[in-house]
Amino acid sequence: MPTTPEKLSKYEKLSSLTYRRVMHLLHEEMNNGLSANYNLKADIKMFPTFVRALPDGTEKGKFLALDLGGTNFRVLMVMINERDVDIQSQTYLIPQRIMLGTGIQLFDHIADCICRFIRDHDLKNETLPLGFTFSFPCKQEGLAKARLSKWTKGFRCEGVVNEDICVLLHEAMKRKNTTSVDVEVMAVVNDAVGTLMSAAHTDRNCEVGLILGTGCNACYMESLENVGLWEGDFEEPSQVLINTEWGAFGDNGCLDFIRTEYDRELDTYSINPGKQIYEKMISGMYMGEIVRLALERLSMEGLLFESADRDCELFHKGRFFTKYVSEIESDHDDFFRNVKQVLEEIGVTNYTSEDCKIVKYICTLVSARAAFLSSAGLATIINKLEKPEITIAVDGSLYRFHPRFHNLMVLKIQELVKPGLKFKLQLSHDGSGKGAALVAAVAIRLRDSKQGRCPS
Ligand code: GLC
C-alpha cells in the first residue's frame, strides 16, 4: 500500500530544513573526500574504484564470485551470456570468533570454502576469472588491488588493515597447497558497486548504487575532472565509479545536532565508538538496538511494560533484531499480532494494548528517520549529478524486508531533489554475485578491445 503524504508527516520528527542541512553537510564532506588536498583528513573517503565503464549487455563468460561483508560468506559461479545470467551459489557461515580473530584465520576460512565449492561444483583444473565482493572500505590502487582502510560492521580481524586483500587471498590459497585449484582475481568490488553494475546491465540510466542492509553505503559514477585524488589515466571514458563510504559521515561530529541519547549510547558500546555515525543511525546492524534502547528507557521510567521481568531479552544488548522492526511495522490493523509475537519472543509477557501501540510507534519513528536520512544522502547525489532521469539500484535486507522503507524514501527524495529531476529506486538482484562477475567481465571486455581481440 503506498504511503500517502499525509501519513509521511506522521513519522516526521526532523523538519525538511534539517534534512536539507544534512544534505548540505554531506555535499561538503563528499567534496572534501574527492579533493587531493583534503582527502587525508576527510571522513567520507570517496574511494575511486577503477571501474570506468558500466556493462553494455555484450558480456559473456563463466566467472567465480566471492561475497564477504556480513555474517555469511558466499561463493558463486556466474555464467553470463549477454543479458542471460545463471548463478549457482553456496553460503558459508563466518563464526564470530573468526570475525574477531586474525586475518590469517579469516582468509584460511575463505580459502577452505572456495576449495569446497570448487570440489562440489566440479571446477577443478579450471582457472576462472574471479570477482571479489569485499564490502568494507578499501583504498583501491587498481581494479584488483585493494587495501583495507578500516573494518566496519561486526568485523575486526587483526593484521588486515592496510593490506592488499587479493594478496591475502592468494597467500591463503597457496597455504591450502592444492595445485588443482587456482583463482585469478580480476576485480575487487564493494557491494554498492556490485549492486549498481547488476542493475546497470539492463538499465542504461542506472548510475547510483545504494546498500541498505547490515551497513549503509552508496556509490555513483563521477567525472574524472571532479576527482582531485584520481591518480590513474585520463583516457576515455573519463569517469570512474566512486565508492563513497558515506557511512562514516558524522564521524567528525557534524551530525551531533540530530543525534539522540540512544544513538550516543549505541555508539559508546559498539566495537568502533565514534566511527560510522551516519551508518549507525540508518542500517540494519543498529536499528533494532536503537529501538531496544528506547523501549528499555521507557520501561525503566515506568512508562511501558509495568511489570516486565528485568532478566528478559529486552534488557540485553543486541537482542532486539532489526527484522523485528520490519515485522512489527507489517501489522496493518489494531490487533498487533506481530508486535505480540515479537514481545513474546523477547520474553515480555505482561503487556497492554497501549504498550503494543507504543512499541509500534517507536519502531516507525526509528525506521522513518533511517529512511529519511538515507533519502537525504541520495538526494544529495541526485542533485549533484543533475541527470534529467536517473535510476538508483538498491539492495540490502533493510530495504527488501521493511514494509514502508521504499515508499517513505520515494516521498522524501521527491521533496528534496531539484525540481524536474526524475529518479527511480530499483531493487537490484544479486549485486554481489552478478555485479562482481560483471565487473570482471567488463574488465576483460575493455582489455580485449584495447588489444584488438574479439571477446570469446
Ligand atoms: C559498510 C562498509 C561498506 C559497505 C556497507 C554495506 O558501510 O564499510 O563498504 O558497502 O557497509 O554493506
XYZ file of C-alpha atoms and ligand atoms in Angstrom:
468
model
C 0.000 0.000 0.000
C 1.577 3.364 -0.949
C 2.240 5.756 1.908
C 0.283 8.952 1.352
C 1.863 12.375 2.016
C -0.459 12.841 4.992
C 0.978 9.733 6.546
C 4.510 10.914 5.878
C 4.119 13.875 8.214
C 3.092 11.498 10.991
C 6.593 9.982 11.053
C 8.477 13.177 10.548
C 10.189 14.411 13.652
C 13.002 16.318 11.961
C 11.981 19.161 9.671
C 12.610 19.332 5.972
C 15.022 22.157 6.733
C 17.020 19.847 8.987
C 17.300 17.239 6.241
C 18.444 19.986 3.863
C 21.139 20.927 6.355
C 22.226 17.275 6.435
C 22.394 17.357 2.625
C 24.481 20.497 2.624
C 26.934 18.996 5.104
C 27.128 15.723 3.190
C 27.801 17.583 -0.052
C 30.678 19.456 1.577
C 32.111 16.305 3.121
C 31.894 14.429 -0.177
C 33.756 17.235 -1.942
C 36.442 17.124 0.753
C 36.762 13.403 0.166
C 37.203 13.900 -3.576
C 39.877 16.554 -3.161
C 43.536 15.528 -3.168
C 44.302 18.154 -0.522
C 41.554 17.310 1.937
C 41.071 13.570 1.435
C 43.502 12.531 4.140
C 41.505 14.383 6.781
C 38.065 13.709 5.284
C 35.719 11.208 6.933
C 33.978 10.274 3.713
C 36.756 8.720 1.704
C 35.151 8.713 -1.770
C 37.361 5.863 -2.975
C 37.801 5.697 -6.769
C 37.063 2.076 -7.675
C 38.835 1.860 -11.057
C 35.518 0.760 -12.568
C 35.309 3.084 -15.570
C 32.523 1.562 -17.626
C 29.161 0.005 -16.975
C 28.085 -3.247 -18.601
C 26.667 -2.898 -22.118
C 24.958 -6.286 -22.341
C 27.578 -7.893 -24.593
C 29.462 -9.514 -21.695
C 29.977 -13.272 -21.800
C 31.764 -15.932 -19.809
C 31.963 -18.111 -16.746
C 33.143 -16.486 -13.532
C 33.670 -17.193 -9.906
C 32.492 -14.591 -7.434
C 33.098 -14.242 -3.717
C 30.953 -12.222 -1.375
C 32.196 -11.166 2.037
C 30.555 -8.418 4.013
C 28.229 -9.789 6.666
C 27.918 -12.865 8.812
C 27.927 -15.096 5.751
C 30.453 -15.744 3.065
C 29.214 -16.825 -0.343
C 30.941 -18.434 -3.272
C 29.166 -18.183 -6.597
C 29.584 -19.469 -10.104
C 28.162 -16.984 -12.553
C 27.547 -17.730 -16.238
C 26.920 -14.615 -18.284
C 25.664 -14.813 -21.830
C 24.820 -11.267 -22.840
C 21.569 -10.482 -20.973
C 21.193 -14.010 -19.570
C 22.764 -14.713 -16.224
C 22.790 -18.041 -14.440
C 24.043 -18.278 -10.864
C 24.868 -21.192 -8.610
C 25.936 -20.327 -5.115
C 26.740 -21.692 -1.718
C 26.599 -19.830 1.576
C 29.034 -20.492 4.422
C 28.738 -19.083 7.912
C 31.529 -16.945 9.333
C 31.655 -17.683 13.046
C 32.081 -14.689 15.336
C 35.419 -15.949 16.590
C 36.682 -15.608 13.011
C 35.103 -12.151 12.547
C 37.070 -11.015 15.596
C 40.127 -13.251 15.090
C 43.168 -12.842 12.864
C 43.337 -12.098 9.147
C 45.088 -15.413 8.583
C 42.172 -17.286 10.180
C 39.677 -15.308 8.123
C 41.413 -15.867 4.786
C 42.147 -19.534 5.576
C 38.441 -19.977 6.222
C 37.623 -18.246 2.928
C 40.139 -20.439 1.067
C 38.594 -23.552 2.634
C 35.138 -22.530 1.449
C 36.420 -21.810 -2.076
C 38.084 -25.220 -2.283
C 34.943 -26.930 -1.048
C 32.857 -25.064 -3.630
C 35.240 -25.905 -6.454
C 35.222 -29.553 -5.471
C 31.428 -29.700 -5.087
C 30.891 -27.992 -8.454
C 33.486 -29.978 -10.367
C 35.530 -26.942 -11.286
C 38.975 -28.423 -10.589
C 41.716 -27.636 -13.095
C 39.812 -24.634 -14.480
C 41.214 -21.186 -13.783
C 38.164 -18.996 -13.729
C 38.329 -15.195 -13.573
C 37.091 -14.104 -10.186
C 35.261 -11.017 -8.896
C 35.569 -10.490 -5.154
C 32.808 -8.506 -3.471
C 34.512 -7.267 -0.344
C 32.123 -4.911 1.400
C 34.431 -2.838 3.540
C 36.231 0.461 2.892
C 39.187 -0.176 0.624
C 41.665 2.154 -0.990
C 41.977 0.782 -4.490
C 45.215 1.035 -6.384
C 43.818 -0.855 -9.337
C 40.789 -2.958 -10.168
C 42.369 -5.958 -8.453
C 44.458 -4.196 -5.852
C 42.578 -3.025 -2.788
C 43.932 -2.221 0.646
C 41.523 -2.351 3.559
C 41.350 1.089 5.135
C 39.433 0.016 8.255
C 36.992 -2.662 9.336
C 33.314 -1.774 9.714
C 30.163 -3.633 10.755
C 30.967 -6.588 13.062
C 34.490 -7.337 11.789
C 37.808 -6.689 13.493
C 40.363 -9.165 12.171
C 43.901 -8.388 13.133
C 46.574 -7.797 10.508
C 44.351 -6.887 7.561
C 44.151 -3.078 7.698
C 46.428 -1.556 5.007
C 46.981 -4.958 3.417
C 46.061 -5.844 -0.145
C 43.196 -8.289 0.243
C 43.932 -10.032 -3.087
C 47.413 -10.846 -1.834
C 45.931 -12.192 1.413
C 43.552 -14.360 -0.601
C 46.319 -15.680 -2.860
C 48.541 -16.451 0.111
C 45.717 -18.334 1.816
C 45.075 -20.325 -1.378
C 48.779 -21.142 -1.536
C 48.702 -22.341 2.077
C 45.988 -24.808 1.043
C 48.660 -26.406 -1.108
C 46.273 -27.589 -3.803
C 47.627 -27.445 -7.317
C 44.339 -28.296 -8.968
C 42.580 -25.165 -7.707
C 43.590 -21.721 -8.829
C 41.851 -18.378 -8.939
C 42.653 -15.263 -10.894
C 41.260 -12.225 -9.086
C 40.161 -9.789 -11.817
C 38.412 -7.281 -9.589
C 37.679 -6.337 -6.005
C 34.265 -4.783 -5.743
C 32.268 -3.126 -2.996
C 28.678 -4.383 -2.603
C 27.276 -0.959 -3.558
C 29.308 -1.161 -6.772
C 28.128 -4.722 -7.470
C 24.540 -3.622 -6.932
C 24.926 -0.776 -9.396
C 26.635 -2.974 -12.005
C 23.977 -5.631 -11.721
C 21.131 -3.180 -12.361
C 23.074 -1.224 -14.990
C 23.278 -4.430 -17.001
C 19.665 -3.895 -18.028
C 19.044 -0.205 -17.254
C 21.137 2.416 -19.018
C 20.003 5.182 -16.656
C 21.442 3.437 -13.639
C 24.364 5.427 -12.238
C 23.950 5.159 -8.473
C 24.120 2.107 -6.193
C 22.801 2.016 -2.630
C 23.044 -0.610 0.101
C 20.612 -0.621 2.987
C 21.496 -3.800 4.815
C 23.791 -4.627 7.712
C 25.648 -1.473 6.680
C 24.748 1.536 4.566
C 26.755 2.841 1.638
C 26.407 4.402 -1.799
C 28.412 4.648 -4.996
C 27.969 6.680 -8.175
C 29.635 7.439 -11.477
C 31.701 10.648 -11.261
C 33.511 12.637 -13.986
C 37.263 12.391 -13.610
C 37.543 16.193 -13.681
C 35.790 16.242 -10.295
C 38.012 13.593 -8.740
C 41.025 15.526 -7.477
C 42.540 12.443 -5.903
C 42.451 10.394 -9.101
C 45.912 9.125 -9.960
C 45.032 6.851 -12.874
C 44.907 7.612 -16.583
C 42.632 10.188 -18.190
C 41.726 8.122 -21.245
C 38.097 7.748 -22.312
C 35.713 7.079 -20.671
C 36.724 9.973 -18.445
C 34.671 8.817 -15.490
C 35.081 6.489 -12.552
C 32.757 4.844 -10.074
C 33.229 6.308 -6.619
C 32.623 4.176 -3.549
C 31.602 6.970 -1.192
C 31.775 5.029 2.121
C 29.313 7.613 3.379
C 28.613 5.504 6.476
C 31.446 7.480 8.095
C 29.564 10.775 7.608
C 29.316 12.482 11.001
C 32.465 10.921 12.489
C 33.820 14.470 12.944
C 30.769 15.472 14.995
C 28.936 17.364 12.240
C 25.764 15.298 12.752
C 25.699 15.705 16.523
C 22.834 18.199 16.224
C 20.466 15.383 15.243
C 21.832 12.517 17.330
C 19.775 11.294 20.248
C 20.810 9.829 23.594
C 20.075 6.387 22.090
C 22.451 6.998 19.178
C 25.161 8.004 21.616
C 24.668 5.043 23.880
C 24.658 2.599 20.984
C 27.884 4.137 19.710
C 29.605 4.027 23.091
C 29.071 0.286 23.429
C 29.820 -0.582 19.805
C 33.112 -2.200 18.711
C 34.033 1.015 16.863
C 32.996 4.000 19.027
C 32.967 7.339 17.218
C 33.027 5.635 13.815
C 30.324 5.124 11.168
C 27.970 7.645 12.783
C 25.606 8.069 9.796
C 25.531 4.293 9.234
C 24.668 3.725 12.884
C 21.551 5.915 12.510
C 20.390 4.012 9.444
C 21.482 0.463 8.880
C 20.178 -2.945 9.884
C 23.052 -3.753 12.169
C 21.949 -0.982 14.525
C 18.262 -0.178 14.025
C 16.907 -2.895 16.315
C 19.263 -1.823 19.077
C 18.157 1.828 18.851
C 14.550 0.690 19.253
C 15.542 -1.569 22.151
C 17.325 1.249 23.952
C 14.257 3.481 23.653
C 11.951 0.703 24.903
C 14.315 -0.068 27.749
C 14.395 3.575 28.814
C 10.593 3.911 28.737
C 10.255 0.722 30.700
C 12.789 1.879 33.309
C 10.831 5.091 33.698
C 7.651 3.113 34.343
C 6.021 4.307 31.119
C 5.939 0.911 29.392
C 5.593 -2.772 30.384
C 4.905 -2.079 34.013
C 5.876 -5.478 35.309
C 8.460 -6.643 32.774
C 10.992 -9.169 34.031
C 14.372 -7.397 34.143
C 16.086 -10.582 33.012
C 14.283 -10.786 29.690
C 15.924 -10.094 26.324
C 14.568 -6.548 26.207
C 17.165 -5.606 28.807
C 20.063 -7.262 26.989
C 22.169 -5.519 24.361
C 21.782 -6.737 20.816
C 18.768 -8.947 21.473
C 16.184 -6.869 19.631
C 16.802 -7.573 15.961
C 16.100 -5.224 13.076
C 13.909 -7.901 11.495
C 11.554 -7.366 14.465
C 11.139 -3.732 13.404
C 10.056 -4.862 9.934
C 7.740 -7.494 11.367
C 6.140 -5.098 13.851
C 5.543 -2.492 11.184
C 3.945 -5.091 8.941
C 0.928 -5.259 11.276
C -1.811 -3.491 9.395
C -4.605 -3.500 11.934
C -5.023 -2.780 15.627
C -4.752 -6.385 16.803
C -0.951 -6.081 16.983
C -0.394 -9.724 16.112
C 3.231 -9.279 15.106
C 4.007 -6.913 17.982
C 2.723 -9.500 20.430
C 4.667 -12.278 18.778
C 7.898 -10.267 18.963
C 7.262 -9.270 22.584
C 6.746 -12.880 23.494
C 9.899 -13.851 21.643
C 11.907 -11.415 23.725
C 10.284 -12.590 26.939
C 7.923 -9.672 27.634
C 4.652 -11.283 28.645
C 2.743 -8.685 30.620
C 1.803 -6.084 28.078
C -1.254 -3.967 27.392
C -2.672 -2.795 24.065
C -1.294 0.622 24.871
C 2.187 -0.932 25.241
C 1.847 -2.551 21.813
C 0.850 0.767 20.298
C 3.888 2.485 21.805
C 6.273 -0.266 20.642
C 4.977 0.032 17.098
C 5.149 3.813 17.187
C 8.788 3.762 18.297
C 9.654 1.346 15.500
C 8.020 3.641 12.939
C 9.931 6.663 14.233
C 13.320 4.954 14.159
C 12.831 3.364 10.745
C 11.356 6.515 9.197
C 14.327 8.537 10.402
C 16.611 5.968 8.766
C 14.620 6.121 5.528
C 14.692 9.924 5.526
C 18.385 10.187 6.358
C 19.298 7.820 3.550
C 16.950 9.773 1.269
C 18.807 12.964 2.143
C 22.010 11.175 1.125
C 20.580 10.003 -2.179
C 19.024 13.394 -2.933
C 22.477 14.941 -2.435
C 23.920 12.647 -5.109
C 20.951 13.069 -7.463
C 21.243 16.861 -7.231
C 24.999 16.682 -7.746
C 24.701 14.567 -10.903
C 21.782 16.606 -12.293
C 20.722 13.932 -14.811
C 17.186 14.508 -16.067
C 16.415 10.836 -15.360
C 18.366 8.552 -13.116
C 17.953 5.054 -11.705
C 19.290 4.137 -8.299
C 19.996 0.433 -7.805
C 19.179 -0.582 -4.239
C 19.837 -3.767 -2.324
C 20.067 -4.916 1.287
C 17.844 -6.679 3.779
C 16.513 -3.490 5.357
C 15.265 -2.167 2.026
C 13.948 -5.562 0.948
C 12.058 -6.529 4.073
C 10.887 -3.320 5.706
C 7.294 -2.750 4.602
C 7.499 1.010 4.073
C 11.135 1.908 3.508
C 10.825 2.202 -0.260
C 7.699 4.360 -0.186
C 8.986 6.650 2.534
C 12.196 7.132 0.586
C 10.451 7.953 -2.673
C 8.351 10.621 -0.981
C 11.259 12.142 0.874
C 13.577 12.206 -2.132
C 10.829 13.845 -4.184
C 10.703 16.583 -1.591
C 14.477 17.093 -1.538
C 15.608 16.878 -5.180
C 15.857 19.832 -7.508
C 12.619 20.385 -9.423
C 12.404 18.493 -12.714
C 14.880 15.727 -11.858
C 13.293 12.306 -12.244
C 14.533 9.301 -10.303
C 13.634 5.658 -9.838
C 14.611 3.339 -6.961
C 15.159 -0.079 -8.456
C 15.633 -3.223 -6.394
C 18.781 -4.847 -7.713
C 19.164 -8.599 -7.653
C 22.283 -10.418 -6.640
C 24.621 -7.470 -6.925
C 27.357 -9.217 -5.011
C 27.414 -12.209 -7.342
C 26.268 -10.972 -10.700
C 27.711 -7.498 -10.091
C 31.180 -8.755 -9.181
C 31.208 -11.102 -12.193
C 30.126 -8.221 -14.418
C 32.969 -6.020 -13.196
C 35.349 -8.837 -14.108
C 33.572 -9.278 -17.450
C 33.709 -5.561 -18.303
C 37.406 -5.501 -17.385
C 38.050 -8.396 -19.763
C 35.939 -6.761 -22.498
C 37.875 -3.477 -22.191
C 41.227 -5.269 -22.063
C 40.368 -7.346 -25.124
C 39.078 -4.371 -27.075
C 42.304 -2.455 -26.324
C 44.302 -5.407 -27.568
C 42.053 -5.655 -30.634
C 40.769 -9.119 -29.672
C 37.220 -10.348 -30.063
C 35.623 -11.459 -26.825
C 35.413 -15.250 -26.692
C 29.739 -0.678 5.477
C 31.011 -0.881 4.670
C 30.768 -0.616 3.191
C 29.596 -1.444 2.712
C 28.382 -1.186 3.579
C 27.190 -2.039 3.172
O 29.389 0.656 5.417
O 32.018 -0.031 5.156
O 31.909 -0.911 2.436
O 29.309 -1.113 1.373
O 28.684 -1.460 4.928
O 27.464 -3.387 3.258
